[in-house]
mmCIF file of C-alpha atoms in Angstrom:
data_model
loop_
_atom_site.group_PDB
_atom_site.id
_atom_site.type_symbol
_atom_site.label_atom_id
_atom_site.label_comp_id
_atom_site.label_asym_id
_atom_site.label_seq_id
_atom_site.Cartn_x
_atom_site.Cartn_y
_atom_site.Cartn_z
ATOM 1 C CA UNK I 1 135.965 -4.675 -10.383
ATOM 2 C CA UNK I 2 132.656 -5.528 -8.902
ATOM 3 C CA UNK I 3 131.088 -8.682 -10.090
ATOM 4 C CA UNK I 4 127.434 -9.051 -9.317
ATOM 5 C CA UNK I 5 125.918 -12.451 -9.791
ATOM 6 C CA UNK I 6 122.232 -12.891 -9.498
ATOM 7 C CA UNK I 7 120.983 -16.427 -9.337
ATOM 8 C CA UNK I 8 117.409 -17.303 -9.856
ATOM 9 C CA UNK I 9 116.256 -20.511 -8.399
ATOM 10 C CA UNK I 10 113.356 -21.620 -10.524
ATOM 11 C CA UNK I 11 111.256 -24.178 -8.786
ATOM 12 C CA UNK I 12 109.718 -26.775 -11.021
ATOM 13 C CA UNK I 13 106.017 -26.177 -11.120
ATOM 14 C CA UNK I 14 103.952 -29.275 -10.634
ATOM 15 C CA UNK I 15 100.725 -29.665 -12.528
ATOM 16 C CA UNK I 16 97.711 -29.071 -10.355
ATOM 17 C CA UNK I 17 95.582 -32.163 -9.936
ATOM 18 C CA UNK I 18 91.970 -32.625 -8.893
ATOM 19 C CA UNK I 19 89.604 -35.571 -8.775
ATOM 20 C CA UNK I 20 86.622 -35.647 -11.131
ATOM 21 C CA UNK I 21 83.652 -33.719 -9.792
ATOM 22 C CA UNK I 22 80.189 -35.227 -10.010
ATOM 23 C CA UNK I 23 76.685 -33.813 -9.601
ATOM 24 C CA UNK I 24 77.968 -30.241 -9.670
ATOM 25 C CA UNK I 25 77.140 -27.134 -11.688
ATOM 26 C CA UNK I 26 79.780 -24.505 -12.471
ATOM 27 C CA UNK I 27 79.319 -21.202 -14.306
ATOM 28 C CA UNK I 28 82.205 -19.222 -15.821
ATOM 29 C CA UNK I 29 82.030 -15.864 -17.601
ATOM 30 C CA UNK I 30 84.584 -16.181 -20.389
ATOM 31 C CA UNK I 31 86.084 -13.136 -22.107
ATOM 32 C CA UNK I 32 87.444 -15.031 -25.132
ATOM 33 C CA UNK I 33 86.368 -18.479 -26.333
ATOM 34 C CA UNK I 34 88.200 -20.333 -29.107
ATOM 35 C CA UNK I 35 85.716 -22.927 -30.315
ATOM 36 C CA UNK I 36 87.226 -25.105 -33.055
ATOM 37 C CA UNK I 37 89.062 -22.073 -34.468
ATOM 38 C CA UNK I 38 86.116 -19.650 -34.296
ATOM 39 C CA UNK I 39 86.461 -16.869 -31.711
ATOM 40 C CA UNK I 40 83.598 -15.707 -29.479
ATOM 41 C CA UNK I 41 83.756 -12.831 -27.007
ATOM 42 C CA UNK I 42 81.968 -12.324 -23.685
ATOM 43 C CA UNK I 43 80.158 -15.645 -23.264
ATOM 44 C CA UNK I 44 78.834 -17.523 -20.242
ATOM 45 C CA UNK I 45 79.690 -21.218 -20.001
ATOM 46 C CA UNK I 46 77.680 -23.516 -17.734
ATOM 47 C CA UNK I 47 78.991 -26.977 -16.885
ATOM 48 C CA UNK I 48 76.806 -29.559 -15.162
ATOM 49 C CA UNK I 49 78.321 -32.931 -14.316
ATOM 50 C CA UNK I 50 76.133 -35.978 -13.910
ATOM 51 C CA UNK I 51 77.182 -39.285 -12.451
ATOM 52 C CA UNK I 52 75.919 -42.585 -13.834
ATOM 53 C CA UNK I 53 72.780 -44.038 -12.359
ATOM 54 C CA UNK I 54 71.150 -47.372 -12.788
ATOM 55 C CA UNK I 55 68.161 -46.029 -14.730
ATOM 56 C CA UNK I 56 69.576 -43.860 -17.502
ATOM 57 C CA UNK I 57 73.225 -44.594 -18.247
ATOM 58 C CA UNK I 58 76.412 -46.390 -17.321
ATOM 59 C CA UNK I 59 78.822 -43.507 -17.893
ATOM 60 C CA UNK I 60 79.622 -40.031 -16.650
ATOM 61 C CA UNK I 61 78.243 -37.046 -18.562
ATOM 62 C CA UNK I 62 78.853 -33.300 -18.614
ATOM 63 C CA UNK I 63 76.208 -30.973 -19.999
ATOM 64 C CA UNK I 64 77.737 -27.797 -21.471
ATOM 65 C CA UNK I 65 75.701 -24.697 -22.312
ATOM 66 C CA UNK I 66 77.212 -21.584 -23.887
ATOM 67 C CA UNK I 67 75.253 -18.332 -24.076
ATOM 68 C CA UNK I 68 76.356 -15.023 -25.548
ATOM 69 C CA UNK I 69 76.124 -11.604 -23.888
ATOM 70 C CA UNK I 70 72.552 -11.153 -25.136
ATOM 71 C CA UNK I 71 71.382 -14.414 -23.538
ATOM 72 C CA UNK I 72 71.134 -16.356 -26.815
ATOM 73 C CA UNK I 73 72.269 -20.000 -26.611
ATOM 74 C CA UNK I 74 75.209 -20.623 -28.902
ATOM 75 C CA UNK I 75 75.814 -24.261 -28.001
ATOM 76 C CA UNK I 76 74.149 -26.851 -25.810
ATOM 77 C CA UNK I 77 75.515 -30.362 -25.736
ATOM 78 C CA UNK I 78 75.857 -33.304 -23.395
ATOM 79 C CA UNK I 79 79.317 -34.859 -23.628
ATOM 80 C CA UNK I 80 79.272 -38.540 -22.730
ATOM 81 C CA UNK I 81 81.920 -40.596 -20.970
ATOM 82 C CA UNK I 82 83.863 -37.514 -19.825
ATOM 83 C CA UNK I 83 84.631 -35.955 -16.452
ATOM 84 C CA UNK I 84 84.442 -32.432 -15.046
ATOM 85 C CA UNK I 85 87.576 -31.222 -13.259
ATOM 86 C CA UNK I 86 87.504 -28.040 -11.149
ATOM 87 C CA UNK I 87 90.781 -26.643 -9.821
ATOM 88 C CA UNK I 88 91.492 -24.276 -6.932
ATOM 89 C CA UNK I 89 92.713 -21.640 -9.409
ATOM 90 C CA UNK I 90 89.215 -21.480 -10.917
ATOM 91 C CA UNK I 91 90.161 -23.419 -14.030
ATOM 92 C CA UNK I 92 87.687 -25.928 -15.427
ATOM 93 C CA UNK I 93 88.475 -28.899 -17.667
ATOM 94 C CA UNK I 94 86.124 -31.345 -19.359
ATOM 95 C CA UNK I 95 87.452 -34.591 -20.762
ATOM 96 C CA UNK I 96 89.162 -37.815 -19.872
ATOM 97 C CA UNK I 97 92.445 -38.196 -18.026
ATOM 98 C CA UNK I 98 95.192 -36.818 -20.315
ATOM 99 C CA UNK I 99 92.666 -35.762 -22.990
ATOM 100 C CA UNK I 100 90.740 -32.536 -22.489
ATOM 101 C CA UNK I 101 88.018 -31.410 -24.853
ATOM 102 C CA UNK I 102 87.206 -28.143 -23.069
ATOM 103 C CA UNK I 103 89.566 -26.002 -20.994
ATOM 104 C CA UNK I 104 88.658 -22.738 -19.262
ATOM 105 C CA UNK I 105 91.503 -21.014 -17.438
ATOM 106 C CA UNK I 106 92.221 -17.676 -15.833
ATOM 107 C CA UNK I 107 94.917 -15.541 -17.421
ATOM 108 C CA UNK I 108 97.683 -15.167 -14.866
ATOM 109 C CA UNK I 109 98.344 -11.513 -15.544
ATOM 110 C CA UNK I 110 94.668 -10.576 -16.015
ATOM 111 C CA UNK I 111 91.426 -11.061 -14.144
ATOM 112 C CA UNK I 112 89.367 -12.851 -16.791
ATOM 113 C CA UNK I 113 88.819 -16.366 -18.122
ATOM 114 C CA UNK I 114 89.790 -17.719 -21.531
ATOM 115 C CA UNK I 115 88.241 -20.878 -23.002
ATOM 116 C CA UNK I 116 89.239 -23.415 -25.645
ATOM 117 C CA UNK I 117 86.998 -26.123 -27.128
ATOM 118 C CA UNK I 118 88.393 -28.942 -29.269
ATOM 119 C CA UNK I 119 85.838 -31.741 -29.361
ATOM 120 C CA UNK I 120 87.610 -34.185 -31.657
ATOM 121 C CA UNK I 121 91.332 -33.461 -31.357
ATOM 122 C CA UNK I 122 91.581 -32.329 -27.735
ATOM 123 C CA UNK I 123 93.196 -29.295 -26.112
ATOM 124 C CA UNK I 124 96.960 -29.475 -25.604
#
């Protein structure tokens, strides 16, 4: 009797961390965007982070612009008192520590980005 035992050693994956990014602009072409339950396909999301300055504001801001495949603006908004996080995997998050309003991530088995926007309740 031959007994074959295969053991898989699963390493605990640590969450990737990054400091907030300021005065930066990031563009992501997103294949599928879930915006408050409504689905959009093939959109371009532009994120521009702005740090506080002594003339205009006392808080961090991120300006988000979403355009469809035809170049029409779907959404343009400046989110106040939030941070822009950019990770080495290409993922982008907008929000506060432990509360993200916008998440754009790359599908691990595919080569495209997927986005989720939850302004009030956050993305979990």
